[in-house]
């Protein structure tokens, strides 16, 4: 695969070029408030197949479908009271809802990996919104990184991983949240937290008025939960108070370190920096020690990503 990847600016000209690529079944990376997505027309099976090819992703992993507006969701899935509560509270935003598909939904079965549910998200990022409105249809988009690698939160990360494999990239600077969306399963009796992410679990539980269940058993309902996901090349050691000889250190709070997620101990700032700092430390090709991160609010999602980065592989 060697396609010249066009780097587009998020102005009228860039957006219309990006829209034309999507209509033609080509791949376009675009920013969202969480991470950069690798977008394809969700109704076009060939386009969706190119996403798996570009990422080198196992084909059993279903993709998130991005929509401009909540109203588009109702045509694709069986809507519910819980979906209404969460969509009105948090869409557009860093939340993905898994819901039962309706008949004649029109999505490629590759998007859902043959499941009878689909993951939907209405992103808030201005450029994502403009692209989705101009395209006027569902856009399947996983995070814009090669499979198993760290998610991309800047245009440079996207280019480093996917240049030559995608038609275009809309470059609109760093992603403000920096962590993937929180995924909630609404296809069973109780809402289930499938992936911790950019929207804190506590906020979702407050809106629903009940605690979220965790996925039952050992079956992987969100295969992005495979343990060694988000892996840098080097070994990662968690809950480190300080670097050992030869290690680089990812800090949190005031401390000596190579790079600091947030000197003031701000979890939102840490989330926004997480993947960029991991990319930069990874480039130093030395083992990475990581300071302890408080396990509350966004800290839970950060710790989830760090545990995956540290998992044996
Ligand atoms: O913030 C995000 O969610 C980013 C941006 C681009 O929107 N996207 C993202 O996509 O993180 P991806 O493909 O890297 O992760 C999607 C996750 C995977 O773990 C996948 O297994 C899960 O969503 N998923 C998708 N469809 C599902 C379904 N029907 N049931 C359960 N899990 C599903
Ligand atoms: Mg991903």
CSV table of C-alpha atoms and ligand atoms in Angstrom, one decimal:
chain,number,residue,atom,x,y,z
A,1,UNK,CA,0.0,0.0,0.0
A,2,UNK,CA,1.4,3.4,-0.9
A,3,UNK,CA,-1.1,6.1,-1.4
A,4,UNK,CA,0.0,9.7,-1.2
A,5,UNK,CA,-1.6,11.0,2.0
A,6,UNK,CA,-2.9,14.6,1.6
A,7,UNK,CA,-2.7,16.8,4.7
A,8,UNK,CA,-5.8,19.0,4.6
A,9,UNK,CA,-6.5,22.2,6.5
A,10,UNK,CA,-10.0,22.3,8.2
A,11,UNK,CA,-11.3,25.1,6.0
A,12,UNK,CA,-14.0,25.0,3.4
A,13,UNK,CA,-11.6,23.7,0.7
A,14,UNK,CA,-10.1,21.0,3.0
A,15,UNK,CA,-13.5,19.9,4.2
A,16,UNK,CA,-14.9,19.6,0.7
A,17,UNK,CA,-11.9,17.5,-0.4
A,18,UNK,CA,-12.3,15.3,2.7
A,19,UNK,CA,-16.0,14.8,1.9
A,20,UNK,CA,-15.3,13.9,-1.7
A,21,UNK,CA,-12.7,11.3,-0.6
A,22,UNK,CA,-15.3,9.7,1.8
A,23,UNK,CA,-18.0,9.7,-0.9
A,24,UNK,CA,-15.5,7.9,-3.2
A,25,UNK,CA,-14.9,5.2,-0.6
A,26,UNK,CA,-11.4,6.5,0.4
A,27,UNK,CA,-10.1,6.8,4.0
A,28,UNK,CA,-9.9,10.2,5.7
A,29,UNK,CA,-8.5,10.7,9.2
A,30,UNK,CA,-10.2,13.5,11.1
A,31,UNK,CA,-10.0,15.0,14.6
A,32,UNK,CA,-12.5,14.4,17.4
A,33,UNK,CA,-12.4,15.8,20.9
A,34,UNK,CA,-11.2,12.4,22.1
A,35,UNK,CA,-8.6,11.1,19.5
A,36,UNK,CA,-8.1,11.2,15.7
A,37,UNK,CA,-10.5,8.9,13.9
A,38,UNK,CA,-9.8,6.9,10.7
A,39,UNK,CA,-13.0,7.5,8.8
A,40,UNK,CA,-14.8,5.6,6.0
A,41,UNK,CA,-18.3,5.6,4.6
A,42,UNK,CA,-20.1,3.1,7.0
A,43,UNK,CA,-22.5,2.0,4.2
A,44,UNK,CA,-19.7,1.0,1.8
A,45,UNK,CA,-18.2,-2.4,2.6
A,46,UNK,CA,-15.1,-1.9,0.4
A,47,UNK,CA,-14.3,1.4,2.2
A,48,UNK,CA,-14.7,-0.3,5.6
A,49,UNK,CA,-12.5,-3.1,4.5
A,50,UNK,CA,-9.8,-0.6,3.7
A,51,UNK,CA,-9.9,0.6,7.3
A,52,UNK,CA,-9.0,-2.9,8.6
A,53,UNK,CA,-6.4,-3.1,5.9
A,54,UNK,CA,-4.8,0.3,6.7
A,55,UNK,CA,-4.8,-0.4,10.5
A,56,UNK,CA,-3.7,-4.1,10.1
A,57,UNK,CA,-6.6,-4.7,12.6
A,58,UNK,CA,-8.1,-8.1,13.4
A,59,UNK,CA,-11.4,-8.2,11.5
A,60,UNK,CA,-13.5,-9.4,14.5
A,61,UNK,CA,-13.1,-5.9,16.0
A,62,UNK,CA,-16.3,-3.8,15.3
A,63,UNK,CA,-16.0,-0.1,14.6
A,64,UNK,CA,-17.8,3.0,16.0
A,65,UNK,CA,-20.2,4.8,13.7
A,66,UNK,CA,-20.0,8.6,13.9
A,67,UNK,CA,-23.1,10.7,13.3
A,68,UNK,CA,-23.6,14.5,13.1
A,69,UNK,CA,-26.9,14.4,15.1
A,70,UNK,CA,-28.8,12.3,17.6
A,71,UNK,CA,-31.8,12.1,15.1
A,72,UNK,CA,-29.7,10.0,12.7
A,73,UNK,CA,-29.2,7.4,15.5
A,74,UNK,CA,-32.9,6.6,15.7
A,75,UNK,CA,-33.0,5.3,12.1
A,76,UNK,CA,-30.2,2.9,12.8
A,77,UNK,CA,-30.9,1.4,16.2
A,78,UNK,CA,-33.7,0.5,18.6
A,79,UNK,CA,-33.8,3.5,20.8
A,80,UNK,CA,-34.5,3.2,24.6
A,81,UNK,CA,-35.1,5.4,27.6
A,82,UNK,CA,-31.6,5.0,28.8
A,83,UNK,CA,-30.3,5.9,25.3
A,84,UNK,CA,-32.5,9.1,25.4
A,85,UNK,CA,-31.2,10.0,28.9
A,86,UNK,CA,-27.5,9.6,28.0
A,87,UNK,CA,-27.8,11.1,24.5
A,88,UNK,CA,-29.5,14.2,25.8
A,89,UNK,CA,-27.0,14.6,28.6
A,90,UNK,CA,-23.8,13.9,26.8
A,91,UNK,CA,-24.2,14.1,23.0
A,92,UNK,CA,-22.4,15.6,21.2
A,93,UNK,CA,-19.5,14.5,23.3
A,94,UNK,CA,-17.0,11.7,24.3
A,95,UNK,CA,-19.6,9.0,24.8
A,96,UNK,CA,-20.3,5.9,22.6
A,97,UNK,CA,-23.5,3.9,23.0
A,98,UNK,CA,-23.9,0.3,21.9
A,99,UNK,CA,-27.5,-0.4,20.8
A,100,UNK,CA,-29.4,-3.1,19.0
A,101,UNK,CA,-29.5,-2.6,15.2
A,102,UNK,CA,-32.8,-2.0,13.4
A,103,UNK,CA,-33.6,-4.0,10.3
A,104,UNK,CA,-32.6,-2.3,7.0
A,105,UNK,CA,-30.1,-0.1,8.8
A,106,UNK,CA,-28.0,0.1,5.6
A,107,UNK,CA,-24.6,-0.2,7.4
A,108,UNK,CA,-21.9,-2.6,6.1
A,109,UNK,CA,-21.9,-5.8,8.2
A,110,UNK,CA,-18.1,-5.3,8.4
A,111,UNK,CA,-18.7,-2.2,10.6
A,112,UNK,CA,-20.4,-4.4,13.2
A,113,UNK,CA,-18.2,-7.4,12.6
A,114,UNK,CA,-21.5,-9.3,12.1
A,115,UNK,CA,-22.9,-8.4,15.6
A,116,UNK,CA,-26.6,-7.5,15.9
A,117,UNK,CA,-25.6,-4.3,17.8
A,118,UNK,CA,-23.7,-1.2,16.7
A,119,UNK,CA,-21.6,1.4,18.6
A,120,UNK,CA,-22.7,5.0,17.8
A,121,UNK,CA,-21.2,8.3,18.7
A,122,UNK,CA,-22.0,12.0,18.0
A,123,UNK,CA,-18.7,13.8,18.5
A,124,UNK,CA,-18.5,17.4,19.6
A,125,UNK,CA,-15.3,18.6,17.8
A,126,UNK,CA,-16.1,21.4,15.5
A,127,UNK,CA,-14.2,19.9,12.5
A,128,UNK,CA,-15.7,16.5,13.0
A,129,UNK,CA,-19.1,18.1,13.1
A,130,UNK,CA,-18.5,20.0,9.9
A,131,UNK,CA,-17.2,16.9,8.1
A,132,UNK,CA,-20.1,14.7,9.3
A,133,UNK,CA,-22.7,17.4,8.3
A,134,UNK,CA,-21.1,17.9,4.9
A,135,UNK,CA,-20.9,14.1,4.3
A,136,UNK,CA,-24.4,13.7,5.5
A,137,UNK,CA,-24.1,10.0,6.4
A,138,UNK,CA,-22.7,7.6,8.9
A,139,UNK,CA,-18.9,7.5,9.2
A,140,UNK,CA,-17.2,4.4,10.6
A,141,UNK,CA,-14.0,5.4,12.4
A,142,UNK,CA,-11.7,3.5,14.7
A,143,UNK,CA,-8.9,5.5,16.3
A,144,UNK,CA,-6.3,6.5,13.7
A,145,UNK,CA,-3.4,4.3,14.7
A,146,UNK,CA,-2.0,1.0,13.4
A,147,UNK,CA,-3.7,-1.9,15.3
A,148,UNK,CA,-2.3,-2.4,18.8
A,149,UNK,CA,-0.4,0.9,18.9
A,150,UNK,CA,-1.0,4.0,20.9
A,151,UNK,CA,-4.0,6.1,19.8
A,152,UNK,CA,-3.2,9.3,17.8
A,153,UNK,CA,-4.0,12.6,19.4
A,154,UNK,CA,-2.1,14.9,17.0
A,155,UNK,CA,-1.9,15.0,13.2
A,156,UNK,CA,1.7,14.0,13.4
A,157,UNK,CA,0.9,10.8,15.3
A,158,UNK,CA,-1.6,10.0,12.5
A,159,UNK,CA,1.0,10.6,9.8
A,160,UNK,CA,3.7,8.6,11.7
A,161,UNK,CA,1.4,5.5,11.8
A,162,UNK,CA,-0.7,5.7,8.6
A,163,UNK,CA,1.0,7.9,6.0
A,164,UNK,CA,0.9,6.1,2.7
A,165,UNK,CA,-2.1,4.0,3.8
A,166,UNK,CA,-4.9,6.6,3.8
A,167,UNK,CA,-6.1,9.2,1.2
A,168,UNK,CA,-6.2,12.3,3.5
A,169,UNK,CA,-5.9,13.7,7.0
A,170,UNK,CA,-7.7,16.8,8.3
A,171,UNK,CA,-5.1,18.4,10.5
A,172,UNK,CA,-6.7,20.5,13.3
A,173,UNK,CA,-4.1,20.3,16.0
A,174,UNK,CA,-4.2,18.2,19.2
A,175,UNK,CA,-7.4,16.5,20.5
A,176,UNK,CA,-8.6,18.3,23.6
A,177,UNK,CA,-9.7,15.3,25.7
A,178,UNK,CA,-7.0,12.9,24.6
A,179,UNK,CA,-8.6,9.7,25.7
A,180,UNK,CA,-11.0,7.6,23.6
A,181,UNK,CA,-14.8,7.8,24.3
A,182,UNK,CA,-16.4,6.0,27.2
A,183,UNK,CA,-18.4,3.1,25.8
A,184,UNK,CA,-21.7,2.1,27.3
A,185,UNK,CA,-23.6,-1.1,26.3
A,186,UNK,CA,-27.4,-0.5,26.2
A,187,UNK,CA,-28.3,-3.8,24.5
A,188,UNK,CA,-29.1,-5.8,27.6
A,189,UNK,CA,-31.2,-5.4,30.8
A,190,UNK,CA,-28.7,-3.0,32.5
A,191,UNK,CA,-26.3,-0.4,31.2
A,192,UNK,CA,-22.8,-1.8,31.1
A,193,UNK,CA,-19.5,0.0,31.1
A,194,UNK,CA,-17.7,-1.6,28.2
A,195,UNK,CA,-14.7,0.8,28.1
A,196,UNK,CA,-13.7,3.6,30.5
A,197,UNK,CA,-12.9,6.8,28.6
A,198,UNK,CA,-13.1,10.5,28.2
A,199,UNK,CA,-16.5,10.8,30.0
A,200,UNK,CA,-16.1,9.9,33.6
A,201,UNK,CA,-18.2,6.9,34.9
A,202,UNK,CA,-19.4,9.0,37.8
A,203,UNK,CA,-21.1,11.5,35.4
A,204,UNK,CA,-22.9,8.7,33.5
A,205,UNK,CA,-24.1,7.1,36.8
A,206,UNK,CA,-25.4,10.4,38.0
A,207,UNK,CA,-27.4,11.0,34.8
A,208,UNK,CA,-28.8,7.4,34.9
A,209,UNK,CA,-29.4,7.4,38.6
A,210,UNK,CA,-27.9,4.0,38.9
A,211,UNK,CA,-24.5,2.3,39.0
A,212,UNK,CA,-23.1,0.9,35.8
A,213,UNK,CA,-22.6,-2.9,35.5
A,214,UNK,CA,-19.2,-4.3,34.4
A,215,UNK,CA,-19.1,-6.7,31.4
A,216,UNK,CA,-20.2,-10.2,32.5
A,217,UNK,CA,-17.8,-13.2,32.3
A,218,UNK,CA,-14.6,-13.3,30.4
A,219,UNK,CA,-16.0,-12.9,26.9
A,220,UNK,CA,-14.6,-9.8,25.3
A,221,UNK,CA,-17.6,-7.7,24.2
A,222,UNK,CA,-15.4,-4.7,23.3
A,223,UNK,CA,-12.4,-6.4,21.6
A,224,UNK,CA,-10.5,-3.1,22.0
A,225,UNK,CA,-10.2,-4.4,25.5
A,226,UNK,CA,-7.6,-7.0,24.4
A,227,UNK,CA,-5.0,-6.7,27.1
A,228,UNK,CA,-1.9,-5.6,25.2
A,229,UNK,CA,-3.5,-2.8,23.3
A,230,UNK,CA,-2.1,0.7,23.2
A,231,UNK,CA,1.4,-0.8,23.5
A,232,UNK,CA,4.6,1.3,23.2
A,233,UNK,CA,7.6,-0.6,21.9
A,234,UNK,CA,9.4,-0.4,25.2
A,235,UNK,CA,8.5,-2.1,28.6
A,236,UNK,CA,6.3,-0.1,30.8
A,237,UNK,CA,6.5,-0.2,34.7
A,238,UNK,CA,3.5,1.3,36.6
A,239,UNK,CA,3.1,2.9,40.0
A,240,UNK,CA,6.8,3.9,40.0
A,241,UNK,CA,7.9,6.5,42.6
A,242,UNK,CA,11.1,7.3,40.6
A,243,UNK,CA,13.0,6.1,37.5
A,244,UNK,CA,15.5,3.3,37.9
A,245,UNK,CA,18.8,3.5,36.0
A,246,UNK,CA,18.2,3.5,32.2
A,247,UNK,CA,14.5,4.2,32.5
A,248,UNK,CA,12.6,7.3,31.3
A,249,UNK,CA,9.9,8.6,33.6
A,250,UNK,CA,6.3,9.7,33.0
A,251,UNK,CA,5.4,11.8,36.0
A,252,UNK,CA,2.2,13.0,37.5
A,253,UNK,CA,2.1,15.9,40.0
A,254,UNK,CA,5.3,17.9,41.0
A,255,UNK,CA,8.2,15.4,40.7
A,256,UNK,CA,11.4,14.9,38.8
A,257,UNK,CA,10.6,13.1,35.5
A,258,UNK,CA,11.3,13.0,31.8
A,259,UNK,CA,7.8,14.2,30.9
A,260,UNK,CA,5.0,15.2,33.2
A,261,UNK,CA,1.3,14.4,32.5
A,262,UNK,CA,0.3,17.3,34.8
A,263,UNK,CA,2.5,19.1,37.2
A,264,UNK,CA,-0.5,20.3,39.1
A,265,UNK,CA,-2.0,16.8,39.3
A,266,UNK,CA,-5.0,17.8,37.0
A,267,UNK,CA,-6.5,14.6,35.6
A,268,UNK,CA,-8.1,16.3,32.6
A,269,UNK,CA,-4.7,17.7,31.6
A,270,UNK,CA,-3.1,14.3,32.2
A,271,UNK,CA,-5.7,12.6,29.9
A,272,UNK,CA,-5.0,15.2,27.2
A,273,UNK,CA,-1.3,14.6,27.4
A,274,UNK,CA,-1.3,10.8,27.9
A,275,UNK,CA,-0.9,9.4,24.4
A,276,UNK,CA,1.4,12.3,23.2
A,277,UNK,CA,3.7,11.7,26.1
A,278,UNK,CA,3.7,7.9,25.6
A,279,UNK,CA,4.6,8.5,21.9
A,280,UNK,CA,7.4,10.8,22.8
A,281,UNK,CA,8.8,8.5,25.5
A,282,UNK,CA,8.4,5.5,23.2
A,283,UNK,CA,10.6,7.3,20.7
A,284,UNK,CA,13.4,7.4,23.3
A,285,UNK,CA,13.6,3.6,23.1
A,286,UNK,CA,14.1,3.1,26.8
A,287,UNK,CA,11.9,1.3,29.4
A,288,UNK,CA,9.2,3.7,30.7
A,289,UNK,CA,8.4,4.1,34.4
A,290,UNK,CA,5.0,5.7,35.2
A,291,UNK,CA,4.1,7.5,38.4
A,292,UNK,CA,0.9,6.5,40.3
A,293,UNK,CA,-2.3,8.1,39.0
A,294,UNK,CA,-5.3,8.5,41.3
A,295,UNK,CA,-8.0,6.0,40.4
A,296,UNK,CA,-11.0,8.3,40.2
A,297,UNK,CA,-12.8,10.2,37.5
A,298,UNK,CA,-10.7,10.4,34.3
A,299,UNK,CA,-7.9,8.7,36.3
A,300,UNK,CA,-9.7,5.4,35.9
A,301,UNK,CA,-9.6,5.6,32.1
A,302,UNK,CA,-6.0,6.7,32.3
A,303,UNK,CA,-5.0,3.8,34.5
A,304,UNK,CA,-7.0,1.4,32.2
A,305,UNK,CA,-4.9,2.6,29.2
A,306,UNK,CA,-1.6,2.4,31.2
A,307,UNK,CA,-2.4,-1.2,32.4
A,308,UNK,CA,-2.8,-2.2,28.7
A,309,UNK,CA,0.4,-0.4,27.7
A,310,UNK,CA,2.2,-2.3,30.5
A,311,UNK,CA,0.6,-5.7,29.8
A,312,UNK,CA,3.0,-8.6,28.9
A,313,UNK,CA,3.2,-9.1,25.1
B,1,LIG,O1,-13.0,8.1,21.0
B,1,LIG,C1,-13.3,7.2,20.3
B,1,LIG,O2,-14.1,6.3,20.6
B,1,LIG,C2,-12.5,7.0,19.0
B,1,LIG,C3,-12.9,8.2,18.1
B,1,LIG,C4,-12.3,8.1,16.8
B,1,LIG,O3,-14.3,8.2,18.0
B,1,LIG,N1,-12.7,5.8,18.4
B,1,LIG,C5,-12.2,4.6,18.9
B,1,LIG,O4,-12.5,3.5,18.1
B,1,LIG,O5,-11.6,4.5,19.9
B,1,LIG,P1,-11.8,2.1,18.3
B,1,LIG,O6,-12.2,1.3,17.1
B,1,LIG,O7,-10.3,2.3,18.4
B,1,LIG,O8,-12.5,1.5,19.5
B,1,LIG,C6,-13.8,1.1,19.4
B,1,LIG,C7,-14.2,0.1,20.5
B,1,LIG,C8,-13.5,-1.2,20.3
B,1,LIG,O9,-13.1,-1.7,21.5
B,1,LIG,C9,-14.7,-2.1,19.8
B,1,LIG,O10,-14.5,-3.4,20.1
B,1,LIG,C10,-15.9,-1.4,20.5
B,1,LIG,O11,-15.6,-0.1,20.4
B,1,LIG,N2,-17.1,-1.7,19.8
B,1,LIG,C11,-17.5,-1.3,18.6
B,1,LIG,N3,-18.7,-1.8,18.3
B,1,LIG,C12,-19.1,-2.6,19.3
B,1,LIG,C13,-20.3,-3.4,19.6
B,1,LIG,N4,-21.3,-3.5,18.7
B,1,LIG,N5,-20.3,-4.0,20.8
B,1,LIG,C14,-19.3,-3.9,21.7
B,1,LIG,N6,-18.2,-3.1,21.5
B,1,LIG,C15,-18.1,-2.5,20.3
B,2,LIG,MG1,-8.4,2.1,19.1
